[in-house]
Amino acid sequence: MRIFGKVRRRPSASWRQATDRAFTLIGDGRYEDAGALLTRAVDLEPWLSESWFNLALLHKFRHDWEQARAAGLRAVALLDRDSGAPDWWNVGIAATALQDWPLARRAWQAYGLKTRGDQAATSGPDNAPVDMDLGSAAVRLSPEGEAEVVWGRRLDPARIEVLSIPLPSSGRRWGEVVLHDGVPHGERTTAAGPSYPVFDEIELWAPSPVPTWVVLIEAAREADRDALERLAADAGFAAEDWSSSVRLLCRSCSESRMPSDEGDGEHLDPHDHSEPGHPGPLGHRTAGSGSLWVPERECGIAAPAGLVRGLLDGWVADSPDTREWRDLEEVC
Ligand SMILES: [Zn+2]
């Protein structure tokens, strides 16, 4: 058919077939076979943006960022709309993975995002990392494996810096920067009103040099526990009372709209650790829901080896009658 002099062709039946079959194969994790079919679809309809978009998507699933960027650029070149296209978002993810900052910047702008908060976009060099400060969000680490939802700070549309201390089982660390997908799976609401998306991690973008420790503390009052968290934060690191900040959620609750327990307004605990099934009509245990304070707490600490004992000793020294620690162990 002909619209405003522009020839728009429907993709052929064989293009449809190859594409549909490819997505079934992707669902089964058969990326090699899907790749062959999507490459064939590109050969059948090279002028169709969707052909390249699908191929770029496959390369994203495979974390093949060079190829994802190349195919993604072909897709956006053939787009017939100006902004809001997911094609640009995926180009942004691939460019971020490759630290191709000029392209990442161009992708977010082309998508229609305001990059006003981005210093480099207006004043700094174009090849400086994108820095947009998009506020807080949650990210699901290892969504395909033993998933854990943690909180962090959005550096740009595709990266979150992890500010919770992930549990030892995750093998992950506080301070890591994670590359994540664009479509949220879940939401965390707060009493104050704002709600926060839960994004799925794609891969680790930058590791953290700071190890994780587990320690048993005796904190006579909640304020004693808070003091430890504050002390660690003031030192530029983190402590987190896992006894109150971790709750177990089944997959479907984790991916839905769930209230977040807000500690002191700044913390957006708990983070969610996956569990296999939904536990009956009463639902999931809420973290820290007991009204009685239990002095013995299991805490995670993210701090360098040379600092962690001094930090704990300093915490006890400030109030020896109400504080104690033992069984410090490096876990990740
Ligand atoms: Zn559930």
PDB file of N, CA and C in Angstrom, residues 83 104-115 118 121:
ATOM      1  N   SER A  83      10.443   9.566  18.241  1.00  0.00           N
ATOM      2  CA  SER A  83      10.932   9.252  19.581  1.00  0.00           C
ATOM      3  C   SER A  83      10.072   8.188  20.225  1.00  0.00           C
ATOM      4  N   ALA A 104      25.350   6.356  23.591  1.00  0.00           N
ATOM      5  CA  ALA A 104      24.375   6.192  24.677  1.00  0.00           C
ATOM      6  C   ALA A 104      23.605   7.497  24.875  1.00  0.00           C
ATOM      7  N   ARG A 105      24.341   8.589  24.889  1.00  0.00           N
ATOM      8  CA  ARG A 105      23.726   9.907  25.069  1.00  0.00           C
ATOM      9  C   ARG A 105      22.725  10.194  23.951  1.00  0.00           C
ATOM     10  N   ARG A 106      23.171   9.881  22.716  1.00  0.00           N
ATOM     11  CA  ARG A 106      22.304  10.116  21.561  1.00  0.00           C
ATOM     12  C   ARG A 106      21.044   9.252  21.658  1.00  0.00           C
ATOM     13  N   ALA A 107      21.217   8.012  22.116  1.00  0.00           N
ATOM     14  CA  ALA A 107      20.079   7.085  22.201  1.00  0.00           C
ATOM     15  C   ALA A 107      19.039   7.583  23.199  1.00  0.00           C
ATOM     16  N   TRP A 108      19.486   8.000  24.381  1.00  0.00           N
ATOM     17  CA  TRP A 108      18.516   8.461  25.396  1.00  0.00           C
ATOM     18  C   TRP A 108      17.799   9.708  24.913  1.00  0.00           C
ATOM     19  N   GLN A 109      18.545  10.593  24.266  1.00  0.00           N
ATOM     20  CA  GLN A 109      17.913  11.812  23.757  1.00  0.00           C
ATOM     21  C   GLN A 109      16.926  11.492  22.640  1.00  0.00           C
ATOM     22  N   ALA A 110      17.330  10.577  21.751  1.00  0.00           N
ATOM     23  CA  ALA A 110      16.442  10.206  20.647  1.00  0.00           C
ATOM     24  C   ALA A 110      15.183   9.519  21.172  1.00  0.00           C
ATOM     25  N   TYR A 111      15.335   8.789  22.281  1.00  0.00           N
ATOM     26  CA  TYR A 111      14.158   8.148  22.864  1.00  0.00           C
ATOM     27  C   TYR A 111      13.187   9.189  23.410  1.00  0.00           C
ATOM     28  N   GLY A 112      13.740  10.326  23.777  1.00  0.00           N
ATOM     29  CA  GLY A 112      12.894  11.398  24.284  1.00  0.00           C
ATOM     30  C   GLY A 112      13.115  11.710  25.748  1.00  0.00           C
ATOM     31  N   LEU A 113      14.214  11.171  26.303  1.00  0.00           N
ATOM     32  CA  LEU A 113      14.507  11.459  27.707  1.00  0.00           C
ATOM     33  C   LEU A 113      15.206  12.799  27.821  1.00  0.00           C
ATOM     34  N   LYS A 114      14.880  13.489  28.894  1.00  0.00           N
ATOM     35  CA  LYS A 114      15.582  14.738  29.176  1.00  0.00           C
ATOM     36  C   LYS A 114      16.923  14.383  29.803  1.00  0.00           C
ATOM     37  N   THR A 115      17.977  14.868  29.241  1.00  0.00           N
ATOM     38  CA  THR A 115      19.294  14.599  29.814  1.00  0.00           C
ATOM     39  C   THR A 115      19.833  15.858  30.481  1.00  0.00           C
ATOM     40  N   ASP A 118      22.339  15.626  33.090  1.00  0.00           N
ATOM     41  CA  ASP A 118      23.605  15.083  32.620  1.00  0.00           C
ATOM     42  C   ASP A 118      24.565  16.219  32.304  1.00  0.00           C
ATOM     43  N   ALA A 121      26.315  16.268  28.931  1.00  0.00           N
ATOM     44  CA  ALA A 121      25.480  16.494  27.749  1.00  0.00           C
ATOM     45  C   ALA A 121      25.489  17.963  27.343  1.00  0.00           C
TER      46      ALA A 121
END
